PDB file of C-alpha atoms and ligand atoms in Angstrom:
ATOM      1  CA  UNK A 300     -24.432 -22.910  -8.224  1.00  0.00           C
ATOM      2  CA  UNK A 301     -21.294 -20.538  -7.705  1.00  0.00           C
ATOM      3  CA  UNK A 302     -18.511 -21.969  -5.080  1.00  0.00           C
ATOM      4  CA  UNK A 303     -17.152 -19.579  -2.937  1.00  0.00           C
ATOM      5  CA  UNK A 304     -14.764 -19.713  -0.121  1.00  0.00           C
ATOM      6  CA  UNK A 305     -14.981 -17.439   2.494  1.00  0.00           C
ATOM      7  CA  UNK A 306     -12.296 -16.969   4.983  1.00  0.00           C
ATOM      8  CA  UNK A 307     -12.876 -15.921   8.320  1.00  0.00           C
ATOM      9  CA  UNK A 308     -16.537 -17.691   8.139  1.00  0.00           C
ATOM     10  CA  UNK A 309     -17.423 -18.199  11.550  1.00  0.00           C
ATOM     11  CA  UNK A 310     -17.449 -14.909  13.489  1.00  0.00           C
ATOM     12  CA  UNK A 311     -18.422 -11.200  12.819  1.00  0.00           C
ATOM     13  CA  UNK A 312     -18.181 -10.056   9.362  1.00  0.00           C
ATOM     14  CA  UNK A 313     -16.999 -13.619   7.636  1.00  0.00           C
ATOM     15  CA  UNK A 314     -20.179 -14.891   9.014  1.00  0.00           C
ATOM     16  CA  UNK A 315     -22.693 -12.251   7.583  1.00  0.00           C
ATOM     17  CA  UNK A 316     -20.854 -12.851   4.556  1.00  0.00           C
ATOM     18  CA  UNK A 317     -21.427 -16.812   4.493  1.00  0.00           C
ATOM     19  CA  UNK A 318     -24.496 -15.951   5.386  1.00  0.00           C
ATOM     20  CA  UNK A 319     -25.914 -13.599   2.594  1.00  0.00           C
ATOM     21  CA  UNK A 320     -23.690 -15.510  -0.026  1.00  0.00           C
ATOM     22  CA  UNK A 321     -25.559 -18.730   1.148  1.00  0.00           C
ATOM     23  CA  UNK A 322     -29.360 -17.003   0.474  1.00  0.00           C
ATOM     24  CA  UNK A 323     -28.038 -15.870  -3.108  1.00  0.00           C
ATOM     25  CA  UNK A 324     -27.496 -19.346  -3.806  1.00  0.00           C
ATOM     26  CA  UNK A 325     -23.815 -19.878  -3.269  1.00  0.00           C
ATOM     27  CA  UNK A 326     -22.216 -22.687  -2.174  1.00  0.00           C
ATOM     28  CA  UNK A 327     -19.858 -21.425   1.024  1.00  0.00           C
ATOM     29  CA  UNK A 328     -16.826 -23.153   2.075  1.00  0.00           C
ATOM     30  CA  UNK A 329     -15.896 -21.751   4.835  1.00  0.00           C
ATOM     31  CA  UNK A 330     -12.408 -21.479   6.136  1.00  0.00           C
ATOM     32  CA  UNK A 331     -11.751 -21.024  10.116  1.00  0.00           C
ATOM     33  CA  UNK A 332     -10.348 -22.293  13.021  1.00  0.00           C
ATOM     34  CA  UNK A 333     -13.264 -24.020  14.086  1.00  0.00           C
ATOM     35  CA  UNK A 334     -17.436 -24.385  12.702  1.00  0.00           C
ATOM     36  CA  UNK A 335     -15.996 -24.246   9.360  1.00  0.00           C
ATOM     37  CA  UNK A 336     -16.010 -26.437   5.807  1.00  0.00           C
ATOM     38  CA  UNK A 337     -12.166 -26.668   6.508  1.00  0.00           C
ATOM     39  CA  UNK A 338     -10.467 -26.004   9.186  1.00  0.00           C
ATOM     40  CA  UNK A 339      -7.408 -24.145   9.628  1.00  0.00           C
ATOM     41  CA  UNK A 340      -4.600 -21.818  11.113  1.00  0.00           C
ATOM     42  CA  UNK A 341      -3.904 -18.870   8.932  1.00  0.00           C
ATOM     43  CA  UNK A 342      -1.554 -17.712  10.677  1.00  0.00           C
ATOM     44  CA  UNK A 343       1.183 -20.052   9.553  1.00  0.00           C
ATOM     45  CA  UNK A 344       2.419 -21.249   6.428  1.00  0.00           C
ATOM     46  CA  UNK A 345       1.702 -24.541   6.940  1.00  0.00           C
ATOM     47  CA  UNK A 346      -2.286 -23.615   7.889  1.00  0.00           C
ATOM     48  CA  UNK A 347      -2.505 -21.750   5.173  1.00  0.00           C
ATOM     49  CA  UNK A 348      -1.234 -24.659   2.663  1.00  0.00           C
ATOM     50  CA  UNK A 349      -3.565 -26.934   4.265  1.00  0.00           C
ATOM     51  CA  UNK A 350      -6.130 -24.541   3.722  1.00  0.00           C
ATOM     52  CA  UNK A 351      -5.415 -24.547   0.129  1.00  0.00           C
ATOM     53  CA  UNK A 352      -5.513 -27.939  -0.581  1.00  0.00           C
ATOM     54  CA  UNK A 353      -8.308 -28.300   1.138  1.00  0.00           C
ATOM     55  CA  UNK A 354     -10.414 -25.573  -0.667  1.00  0.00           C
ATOM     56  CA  UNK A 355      -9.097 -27.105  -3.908  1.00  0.00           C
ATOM     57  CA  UNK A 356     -10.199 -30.520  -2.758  1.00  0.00           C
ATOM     58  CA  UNK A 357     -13.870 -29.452  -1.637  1.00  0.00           C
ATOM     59  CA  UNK A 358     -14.292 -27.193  -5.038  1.00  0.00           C
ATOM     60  CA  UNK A 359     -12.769 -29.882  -7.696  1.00  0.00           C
ATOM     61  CA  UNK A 360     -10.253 -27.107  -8.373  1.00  0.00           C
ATOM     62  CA  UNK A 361     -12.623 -24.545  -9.774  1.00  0.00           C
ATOM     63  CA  UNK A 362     -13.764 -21.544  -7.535  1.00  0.00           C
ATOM     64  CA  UNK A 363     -15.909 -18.817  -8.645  1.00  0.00           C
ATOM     65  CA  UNK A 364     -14.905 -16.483  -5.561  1.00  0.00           C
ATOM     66  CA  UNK A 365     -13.075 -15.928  -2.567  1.00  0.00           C
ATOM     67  CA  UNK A 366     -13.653 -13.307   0.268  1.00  0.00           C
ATOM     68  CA  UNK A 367     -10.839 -13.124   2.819  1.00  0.00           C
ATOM     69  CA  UNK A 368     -12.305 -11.478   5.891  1.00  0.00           C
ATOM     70  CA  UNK A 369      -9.980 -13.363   8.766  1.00  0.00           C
ATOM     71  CA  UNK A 370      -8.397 -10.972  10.596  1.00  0.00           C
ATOM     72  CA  UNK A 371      -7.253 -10.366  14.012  1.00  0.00           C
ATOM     73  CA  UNK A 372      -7.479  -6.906  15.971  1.00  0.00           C
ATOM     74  CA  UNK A 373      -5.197  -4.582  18.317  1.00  0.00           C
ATOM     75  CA  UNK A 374      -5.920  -7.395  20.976  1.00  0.00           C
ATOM     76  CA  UNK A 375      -4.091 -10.088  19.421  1.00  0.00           C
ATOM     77  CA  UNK A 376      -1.583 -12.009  21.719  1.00  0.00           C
ATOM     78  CA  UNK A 377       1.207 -10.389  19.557  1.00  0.00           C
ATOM     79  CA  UNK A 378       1.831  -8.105  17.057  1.00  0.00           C
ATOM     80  CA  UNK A 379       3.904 -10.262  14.698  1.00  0.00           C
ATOM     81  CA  UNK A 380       0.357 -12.579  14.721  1.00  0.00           C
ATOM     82  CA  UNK A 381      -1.466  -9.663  13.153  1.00  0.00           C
ATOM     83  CA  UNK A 382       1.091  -9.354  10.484  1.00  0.00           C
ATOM     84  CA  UNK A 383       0.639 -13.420  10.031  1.00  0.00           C
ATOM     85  CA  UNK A 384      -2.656 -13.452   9.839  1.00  0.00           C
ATOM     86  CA  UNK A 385      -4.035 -10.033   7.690  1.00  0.00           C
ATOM     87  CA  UNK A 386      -1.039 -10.040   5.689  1.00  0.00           C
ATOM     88  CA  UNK A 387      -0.072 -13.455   4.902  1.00  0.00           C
ATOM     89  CA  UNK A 388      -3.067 -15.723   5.693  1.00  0.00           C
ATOM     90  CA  UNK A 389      -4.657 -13.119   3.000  1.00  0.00           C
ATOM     91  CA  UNK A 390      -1.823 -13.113   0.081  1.00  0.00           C
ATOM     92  CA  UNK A 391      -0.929 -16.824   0.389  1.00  0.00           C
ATOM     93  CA  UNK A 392      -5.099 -17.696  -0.027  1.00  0.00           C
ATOM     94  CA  UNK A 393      -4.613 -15.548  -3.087  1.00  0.00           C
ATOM     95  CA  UNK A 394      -1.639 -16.658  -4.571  1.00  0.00           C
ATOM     96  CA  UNK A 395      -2.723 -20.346  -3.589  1.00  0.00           C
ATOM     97  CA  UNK A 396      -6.528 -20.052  -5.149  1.00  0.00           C
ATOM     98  CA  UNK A 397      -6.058 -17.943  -7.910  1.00  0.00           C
ATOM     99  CA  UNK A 398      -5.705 -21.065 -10.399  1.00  0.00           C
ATOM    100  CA  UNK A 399      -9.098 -22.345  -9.535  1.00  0.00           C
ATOM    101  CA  UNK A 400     -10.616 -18.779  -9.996  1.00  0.00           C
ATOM    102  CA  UNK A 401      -9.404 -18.875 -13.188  1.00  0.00           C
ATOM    103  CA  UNK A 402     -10.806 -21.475 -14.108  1.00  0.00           C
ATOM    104  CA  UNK A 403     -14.697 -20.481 -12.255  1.00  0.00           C
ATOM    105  CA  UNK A 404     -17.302 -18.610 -13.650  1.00  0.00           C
ATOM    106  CA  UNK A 405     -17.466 -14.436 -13.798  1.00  0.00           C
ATOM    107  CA  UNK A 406     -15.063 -15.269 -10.895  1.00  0.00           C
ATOM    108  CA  UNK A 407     -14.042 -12.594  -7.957  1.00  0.00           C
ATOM    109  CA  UNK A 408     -12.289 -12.108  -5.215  1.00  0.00           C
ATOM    110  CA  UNK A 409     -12.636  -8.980  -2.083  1.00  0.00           C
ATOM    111  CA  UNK A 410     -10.293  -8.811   0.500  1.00  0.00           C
ATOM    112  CA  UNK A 411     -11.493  -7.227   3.919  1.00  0.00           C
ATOM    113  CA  UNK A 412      -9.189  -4.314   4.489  1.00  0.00           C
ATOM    114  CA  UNK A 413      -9.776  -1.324   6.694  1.00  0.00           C
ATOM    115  CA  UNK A 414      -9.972   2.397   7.203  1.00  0.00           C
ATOM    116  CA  UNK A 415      -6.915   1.593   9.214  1.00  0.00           C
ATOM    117  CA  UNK A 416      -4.712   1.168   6.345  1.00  0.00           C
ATOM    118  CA  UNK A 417      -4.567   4.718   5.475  1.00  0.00           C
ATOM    119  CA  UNK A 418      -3.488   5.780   8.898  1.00  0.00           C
ATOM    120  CA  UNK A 419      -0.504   7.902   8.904  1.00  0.00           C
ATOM    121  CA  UNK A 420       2.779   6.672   8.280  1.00  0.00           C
ATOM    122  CA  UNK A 421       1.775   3.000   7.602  1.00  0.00           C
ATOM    123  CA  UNK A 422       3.363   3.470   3.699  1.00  0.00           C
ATOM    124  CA  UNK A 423       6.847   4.002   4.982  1.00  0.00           C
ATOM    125  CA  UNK A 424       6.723   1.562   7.697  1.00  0.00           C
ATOM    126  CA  UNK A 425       9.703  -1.079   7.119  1.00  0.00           C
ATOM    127  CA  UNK A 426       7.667  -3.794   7.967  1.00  0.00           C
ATOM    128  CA  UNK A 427       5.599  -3.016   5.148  1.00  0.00           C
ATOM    129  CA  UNK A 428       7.956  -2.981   2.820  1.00  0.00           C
ATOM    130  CA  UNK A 429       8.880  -6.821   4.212  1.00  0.00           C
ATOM    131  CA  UNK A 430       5.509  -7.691   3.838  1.00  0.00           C
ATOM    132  CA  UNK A 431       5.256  -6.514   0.193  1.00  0.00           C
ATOM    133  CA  UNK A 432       8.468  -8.690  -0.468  1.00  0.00           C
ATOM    134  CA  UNK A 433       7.153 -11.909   1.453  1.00  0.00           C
ATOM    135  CA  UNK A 434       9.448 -11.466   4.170  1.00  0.00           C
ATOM    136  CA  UNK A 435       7.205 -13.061   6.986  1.00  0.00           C
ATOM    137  CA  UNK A 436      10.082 -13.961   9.441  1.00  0.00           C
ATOM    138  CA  UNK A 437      11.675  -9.846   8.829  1.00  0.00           C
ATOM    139  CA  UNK A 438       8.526  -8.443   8.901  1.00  0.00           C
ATOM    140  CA  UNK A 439       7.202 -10.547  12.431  1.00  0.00           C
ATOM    141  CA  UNK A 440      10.547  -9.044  13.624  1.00  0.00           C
ATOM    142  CA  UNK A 441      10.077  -5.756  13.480  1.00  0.00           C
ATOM    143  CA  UNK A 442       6.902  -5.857  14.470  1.00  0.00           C
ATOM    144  CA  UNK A 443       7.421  -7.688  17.899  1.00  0.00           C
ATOM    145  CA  UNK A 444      10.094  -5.067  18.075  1.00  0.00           C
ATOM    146  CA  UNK A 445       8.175  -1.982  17.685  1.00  0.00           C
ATOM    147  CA  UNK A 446       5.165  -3.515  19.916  1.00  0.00           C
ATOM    148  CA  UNK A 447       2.427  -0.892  18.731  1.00  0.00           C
ATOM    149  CA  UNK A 448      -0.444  -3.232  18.253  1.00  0.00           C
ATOM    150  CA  UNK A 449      -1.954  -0.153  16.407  1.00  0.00           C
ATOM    151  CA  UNK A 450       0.516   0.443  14.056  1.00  0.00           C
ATOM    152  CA  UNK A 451       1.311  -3.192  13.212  1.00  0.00           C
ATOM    153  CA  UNK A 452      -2.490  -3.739  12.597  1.00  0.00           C
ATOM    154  CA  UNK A 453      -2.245  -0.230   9.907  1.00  0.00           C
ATOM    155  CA  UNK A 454       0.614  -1.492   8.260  1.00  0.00           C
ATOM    156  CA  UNK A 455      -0.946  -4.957   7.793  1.00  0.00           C
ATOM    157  CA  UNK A 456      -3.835  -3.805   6.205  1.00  0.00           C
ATOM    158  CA  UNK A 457      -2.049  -1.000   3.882  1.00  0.00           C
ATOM    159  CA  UNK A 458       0.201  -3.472   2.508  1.00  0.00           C
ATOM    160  CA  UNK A 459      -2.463  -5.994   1.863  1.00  0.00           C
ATOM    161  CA  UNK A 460      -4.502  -3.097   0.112  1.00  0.00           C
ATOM    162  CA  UNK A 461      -1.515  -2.554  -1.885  1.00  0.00           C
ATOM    163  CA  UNK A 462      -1.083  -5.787  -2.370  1.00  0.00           C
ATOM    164  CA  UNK A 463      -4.378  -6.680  -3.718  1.00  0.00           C
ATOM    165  CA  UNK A 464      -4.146  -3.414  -6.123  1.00  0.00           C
ATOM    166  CA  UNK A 465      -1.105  -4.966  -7.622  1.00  0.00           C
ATOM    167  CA  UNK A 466      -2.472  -8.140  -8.440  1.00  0.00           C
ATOM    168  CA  UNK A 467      -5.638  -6.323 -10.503  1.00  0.00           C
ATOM    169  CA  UNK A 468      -3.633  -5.462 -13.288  1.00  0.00           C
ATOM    170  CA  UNK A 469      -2.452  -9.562 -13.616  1.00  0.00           C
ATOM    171  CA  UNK A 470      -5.463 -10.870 -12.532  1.00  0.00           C
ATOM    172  CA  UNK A 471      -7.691  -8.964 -15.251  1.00  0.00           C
ATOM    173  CA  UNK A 472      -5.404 -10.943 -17.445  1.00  0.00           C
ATOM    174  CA  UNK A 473      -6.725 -13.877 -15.918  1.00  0.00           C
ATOM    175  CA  UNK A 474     -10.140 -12.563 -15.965  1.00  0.00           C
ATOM    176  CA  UNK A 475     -10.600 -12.450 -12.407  1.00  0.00           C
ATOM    177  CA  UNK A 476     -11.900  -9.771 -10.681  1.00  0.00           C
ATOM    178  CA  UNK A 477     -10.768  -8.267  -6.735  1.00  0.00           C
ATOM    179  CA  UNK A 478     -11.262  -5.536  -4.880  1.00  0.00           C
ATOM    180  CA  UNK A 479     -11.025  -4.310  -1.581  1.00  0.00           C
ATOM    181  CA  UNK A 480     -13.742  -3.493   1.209  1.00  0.00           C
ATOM    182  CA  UNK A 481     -12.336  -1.346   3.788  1.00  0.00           C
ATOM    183  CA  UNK A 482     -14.663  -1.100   6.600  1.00  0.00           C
ATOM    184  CA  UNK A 483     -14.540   1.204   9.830  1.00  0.00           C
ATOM    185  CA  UNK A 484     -15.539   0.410  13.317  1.00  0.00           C
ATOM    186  CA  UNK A 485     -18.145  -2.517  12.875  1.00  0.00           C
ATOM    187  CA  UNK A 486     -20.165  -4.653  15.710  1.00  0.00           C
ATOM    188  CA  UNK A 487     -17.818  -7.727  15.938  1.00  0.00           C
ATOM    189  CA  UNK A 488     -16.243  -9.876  18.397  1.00  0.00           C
ATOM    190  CA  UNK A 489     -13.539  -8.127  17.338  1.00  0.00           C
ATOM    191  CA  UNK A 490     -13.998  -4.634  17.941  1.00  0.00           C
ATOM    192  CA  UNK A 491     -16.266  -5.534  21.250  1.00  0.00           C
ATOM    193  CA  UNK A 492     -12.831  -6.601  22.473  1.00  0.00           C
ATOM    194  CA  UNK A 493     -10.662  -3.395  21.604  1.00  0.00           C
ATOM    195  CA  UNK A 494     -13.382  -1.669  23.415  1.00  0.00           C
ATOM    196  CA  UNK A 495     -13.010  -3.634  26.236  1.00  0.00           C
ATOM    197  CA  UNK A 496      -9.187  -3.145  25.828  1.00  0.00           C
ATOM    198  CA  UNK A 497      -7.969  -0.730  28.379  1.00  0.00           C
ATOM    199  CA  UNK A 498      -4.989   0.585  26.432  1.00  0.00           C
ATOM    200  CA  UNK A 499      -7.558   1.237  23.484  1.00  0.00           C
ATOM    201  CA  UNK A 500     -10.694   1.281  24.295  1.00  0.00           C
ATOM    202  CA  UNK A 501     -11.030   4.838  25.025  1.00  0.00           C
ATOM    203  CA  UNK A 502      -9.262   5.840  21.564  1.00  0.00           C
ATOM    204  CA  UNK A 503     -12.017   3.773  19.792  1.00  0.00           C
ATOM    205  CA  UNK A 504     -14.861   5.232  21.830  1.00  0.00           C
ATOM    206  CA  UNK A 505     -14.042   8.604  20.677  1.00  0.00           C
ATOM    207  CA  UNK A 506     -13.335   8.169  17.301  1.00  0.00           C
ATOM    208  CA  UNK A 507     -16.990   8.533  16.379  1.00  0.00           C
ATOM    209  CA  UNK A 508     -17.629   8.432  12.365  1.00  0.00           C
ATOM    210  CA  UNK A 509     -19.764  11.349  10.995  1.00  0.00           C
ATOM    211  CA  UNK A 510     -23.277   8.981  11.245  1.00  0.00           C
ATOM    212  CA  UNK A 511     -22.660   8.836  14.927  1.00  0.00           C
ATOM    213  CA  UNK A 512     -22.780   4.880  15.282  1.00  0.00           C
ATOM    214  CA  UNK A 513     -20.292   1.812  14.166  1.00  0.00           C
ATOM    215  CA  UNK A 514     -21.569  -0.408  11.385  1.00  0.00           C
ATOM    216  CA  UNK A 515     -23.515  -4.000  11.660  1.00  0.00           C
ATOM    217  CA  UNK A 516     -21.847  -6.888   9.847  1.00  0.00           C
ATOM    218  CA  UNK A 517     -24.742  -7.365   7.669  1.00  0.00           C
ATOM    219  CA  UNK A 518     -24.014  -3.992   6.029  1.00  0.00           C
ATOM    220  CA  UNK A 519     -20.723  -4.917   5.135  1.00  0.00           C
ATOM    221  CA  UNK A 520     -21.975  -7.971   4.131  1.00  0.00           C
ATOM    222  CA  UNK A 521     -24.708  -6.525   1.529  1.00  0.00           C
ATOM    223  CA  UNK A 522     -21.754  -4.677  -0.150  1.00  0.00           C
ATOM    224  CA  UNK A 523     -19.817  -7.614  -0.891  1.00  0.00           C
ATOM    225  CA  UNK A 524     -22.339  -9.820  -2.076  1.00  0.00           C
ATOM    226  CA  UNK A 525     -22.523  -7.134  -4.458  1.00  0.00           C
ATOM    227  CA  UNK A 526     -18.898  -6.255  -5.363  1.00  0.00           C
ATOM    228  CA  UNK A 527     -18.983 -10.312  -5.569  1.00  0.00           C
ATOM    229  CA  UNK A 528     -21.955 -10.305  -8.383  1.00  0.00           C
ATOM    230  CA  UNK A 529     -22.274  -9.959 -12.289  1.00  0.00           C
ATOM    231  CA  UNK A 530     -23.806  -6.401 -10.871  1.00  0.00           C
ATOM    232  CA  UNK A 531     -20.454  -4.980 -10.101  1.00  0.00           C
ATOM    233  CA  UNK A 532     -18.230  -6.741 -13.321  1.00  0.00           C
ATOM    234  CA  UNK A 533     -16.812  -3.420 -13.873  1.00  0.00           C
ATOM    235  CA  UNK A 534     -15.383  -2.778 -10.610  1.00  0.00           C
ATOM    236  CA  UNK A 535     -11.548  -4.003 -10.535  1.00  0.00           C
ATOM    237  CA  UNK A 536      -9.065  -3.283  -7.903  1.00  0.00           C
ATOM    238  CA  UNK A 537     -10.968  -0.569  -6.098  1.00  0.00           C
ATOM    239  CA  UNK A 538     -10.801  -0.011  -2.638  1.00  0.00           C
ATOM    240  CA  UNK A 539     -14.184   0.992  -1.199  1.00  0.00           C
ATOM    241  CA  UNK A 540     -14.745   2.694   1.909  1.00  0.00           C
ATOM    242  CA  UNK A 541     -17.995   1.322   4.384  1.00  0.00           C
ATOM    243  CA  UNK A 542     -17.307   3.350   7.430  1.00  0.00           C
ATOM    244  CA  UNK A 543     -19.865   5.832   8.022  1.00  0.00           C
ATOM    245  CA  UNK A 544     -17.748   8.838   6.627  1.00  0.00           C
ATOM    246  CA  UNK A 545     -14.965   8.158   8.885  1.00  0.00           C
ATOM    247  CA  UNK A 546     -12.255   8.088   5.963  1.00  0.00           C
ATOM    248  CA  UNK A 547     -14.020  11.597   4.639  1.00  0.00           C
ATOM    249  CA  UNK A 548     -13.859  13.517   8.003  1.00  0.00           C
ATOM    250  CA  UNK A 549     -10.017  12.540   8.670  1.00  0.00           C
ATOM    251  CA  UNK A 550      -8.663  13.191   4.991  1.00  0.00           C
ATOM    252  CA  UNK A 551     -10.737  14.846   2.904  1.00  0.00           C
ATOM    253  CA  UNK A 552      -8.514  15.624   0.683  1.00  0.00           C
ATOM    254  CA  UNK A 553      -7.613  12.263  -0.075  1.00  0.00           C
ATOM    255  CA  UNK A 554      -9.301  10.033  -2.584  1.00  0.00           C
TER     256      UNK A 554
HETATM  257  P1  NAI B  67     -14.176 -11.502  14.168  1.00  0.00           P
HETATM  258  O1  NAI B  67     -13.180 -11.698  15.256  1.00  0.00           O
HETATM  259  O2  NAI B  67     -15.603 -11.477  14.490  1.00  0.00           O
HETATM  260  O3  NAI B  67     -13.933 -12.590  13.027  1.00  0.00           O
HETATM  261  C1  NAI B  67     -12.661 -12.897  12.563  1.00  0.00           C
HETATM  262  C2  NAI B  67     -12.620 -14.357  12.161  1.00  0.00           C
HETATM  263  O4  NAI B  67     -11.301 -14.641  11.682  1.00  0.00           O
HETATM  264  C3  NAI B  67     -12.899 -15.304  13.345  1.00  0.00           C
HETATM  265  O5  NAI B  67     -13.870 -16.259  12.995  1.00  0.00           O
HETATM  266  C4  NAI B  67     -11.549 -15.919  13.602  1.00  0.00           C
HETATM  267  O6  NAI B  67     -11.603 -17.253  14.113  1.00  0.00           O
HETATM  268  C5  NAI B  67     -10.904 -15.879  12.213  1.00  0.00           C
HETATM  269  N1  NAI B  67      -9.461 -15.982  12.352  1.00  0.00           N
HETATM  270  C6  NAI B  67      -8.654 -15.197  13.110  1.00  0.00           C
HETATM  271  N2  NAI B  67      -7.398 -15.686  13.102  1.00  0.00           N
HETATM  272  C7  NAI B  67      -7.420 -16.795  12.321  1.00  0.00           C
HETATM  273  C8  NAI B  67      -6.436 -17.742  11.953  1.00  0.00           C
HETATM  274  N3  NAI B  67      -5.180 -17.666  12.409  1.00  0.00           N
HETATM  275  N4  NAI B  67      -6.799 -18.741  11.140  1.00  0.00           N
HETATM  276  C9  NAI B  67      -8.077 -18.861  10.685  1.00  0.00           C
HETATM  277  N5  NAI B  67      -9.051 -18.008  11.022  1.00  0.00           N
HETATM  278  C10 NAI B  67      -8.719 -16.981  11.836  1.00  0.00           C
HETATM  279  O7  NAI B  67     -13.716 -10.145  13.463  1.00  0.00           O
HETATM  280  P2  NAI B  67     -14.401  -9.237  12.333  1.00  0.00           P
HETATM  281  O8  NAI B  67     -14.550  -7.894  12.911  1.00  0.00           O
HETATM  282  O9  NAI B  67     -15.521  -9.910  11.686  1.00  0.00           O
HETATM  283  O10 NAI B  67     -13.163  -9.130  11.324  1.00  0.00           O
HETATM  284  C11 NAI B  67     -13.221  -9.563   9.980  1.00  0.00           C
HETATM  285  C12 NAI B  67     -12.254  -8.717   9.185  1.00  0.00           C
HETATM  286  O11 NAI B  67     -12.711  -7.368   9.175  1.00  0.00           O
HETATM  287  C13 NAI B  67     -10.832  -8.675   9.755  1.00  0.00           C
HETATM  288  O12 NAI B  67      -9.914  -8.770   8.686  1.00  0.00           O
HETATM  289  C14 NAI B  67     -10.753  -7.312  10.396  1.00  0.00           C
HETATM  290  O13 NAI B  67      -9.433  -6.833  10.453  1.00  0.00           O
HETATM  291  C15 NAI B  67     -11.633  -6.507   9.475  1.00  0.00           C
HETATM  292  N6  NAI B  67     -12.147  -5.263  10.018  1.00  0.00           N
HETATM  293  C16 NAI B  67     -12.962  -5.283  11.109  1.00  0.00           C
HETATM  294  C17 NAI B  67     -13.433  -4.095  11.628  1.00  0.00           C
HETATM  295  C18 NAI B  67     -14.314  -4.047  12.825  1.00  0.00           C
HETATM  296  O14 NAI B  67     -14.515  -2.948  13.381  1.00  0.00           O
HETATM  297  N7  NAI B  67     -14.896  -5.152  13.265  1.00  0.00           N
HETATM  298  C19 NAI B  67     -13.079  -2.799  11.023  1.00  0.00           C
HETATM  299  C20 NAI B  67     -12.245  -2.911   9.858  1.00  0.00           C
HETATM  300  C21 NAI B  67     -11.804  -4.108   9.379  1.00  0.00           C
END
């Protein structure tokens, strides 16, 4: 029976996940901050260490995948939290599980990204660049400073798509697979509550992908239970886009 730990597990997307993951046979640990296998705060480096050990505990230190979906959106309390939490609570899991991947079997790993990430401007961002270089304390900095939830929440998910994309080259090495889902707007706790936002709710209510309607987490869900099986052991370090066509209609000629 493949292990998997799925961050992110209770809510939205994470759920779906556990959920399909669980009917294909896998064993699920879930990691959240609450109705989870192990519980934990990704947002500091201290959750995310306990998180680790505890994952490597539960599996006998031998994973066969890991989907980070924990996230947090434009509503978050602050923007240096959305930094903590996409960028960090997603590389440290990584960096921190990647030993027991190597040692699974056909093991992968898929990061949750988002159509966000290739929002204008997030590249040359210098928060990004902090990110990239593990500098949580510079990067929480800036972004408190700047105090665009929108932009913080792009720049975390660019350089955690970047991120990911670095590590294929090393991780084929290893023999384990990742990739990237980047979804659009999709029915979650989450997005219900930048809706309800009123500095962005009307922003998000407009921006209407091509198929007229947002996605369900179960679609997202089918896609990486299949990025996640022997099906898809040719796709490495790809980012693919589930968003209704919204990444086509705003930059078509990017690809
Ligand atoms: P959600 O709010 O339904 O689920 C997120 C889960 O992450 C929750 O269970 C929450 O407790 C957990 N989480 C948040 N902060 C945490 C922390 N500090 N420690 C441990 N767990 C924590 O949201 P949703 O929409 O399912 O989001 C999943 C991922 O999908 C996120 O990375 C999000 O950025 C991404 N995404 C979502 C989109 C959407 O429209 N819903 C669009 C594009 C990407």
């Amino acid at each position: 029976m493949p292990v998997t730990a799925i961050t992110g597990s209770a809510s939205g997307i994470g759920a779906a996940v556990s959920a399909v993951l669980r009917a294909a046979g896998h064993r699920v640990i879930g990691i959240d901050r609450a109705n989870a296998e192990v519980l934990a705060d990704l947002s500091t480096a201290a959750g995310r260490e306990a998180a680790v050990a505890a994952v490597l505990e539960q599996c006998n230190g031998v994973l066969d995948g890991l989907v980070c979906c924990a996230g947090v959106g434009v509503t978050a309390p602050s923007c240096g939290l959305i930094l903590s939490v996409n960028y960090f609570g997603v590389s440290q899991l990584l960096d921190g599980l990647a030993g027991a991947l190597a040692k699974g079997s056909n093991p992968a790993a898929l990061v949750i990204g988002s159509v966000a990430s290739t929002q204008a401007g997030a590249e040359q961002q210098p928060m990004t660049e902090l990110m990239l270089g593990g500098d949580e304390a510079g990067a929480c900095a800036l972004a408190e400073g700047l105090a665009q939830a929108h932009v913080a929440y792009a720049c975390s998910k660019y350089a955690i798509t970047q991120q990911a994309r670095r590590l294929a080259k090393p991780w084929a090495e290893r023999g384990i697979r990742l990739n990237v889902v980047a979804p659009g707007a999709v029915q979650t706790p989450l997005h219900q509550a930048s809706l309800d936002d009123a500095r962005f709710g009307k922003a998000v209510r407009d921006f209407v992908a091509p198929l007229g309607r947002s996605g369900r987490p179960e679609e997202i869900a089918a896609l990486v239970a299949f990025l996640q099986s022997t099906q898809a052991a040719f796709i490495h370090g790809s980012v693919v886009f589930i968003d209704g066509g919204m990444d086509a209609m705003v930059r078509p000629q990017r690809f």
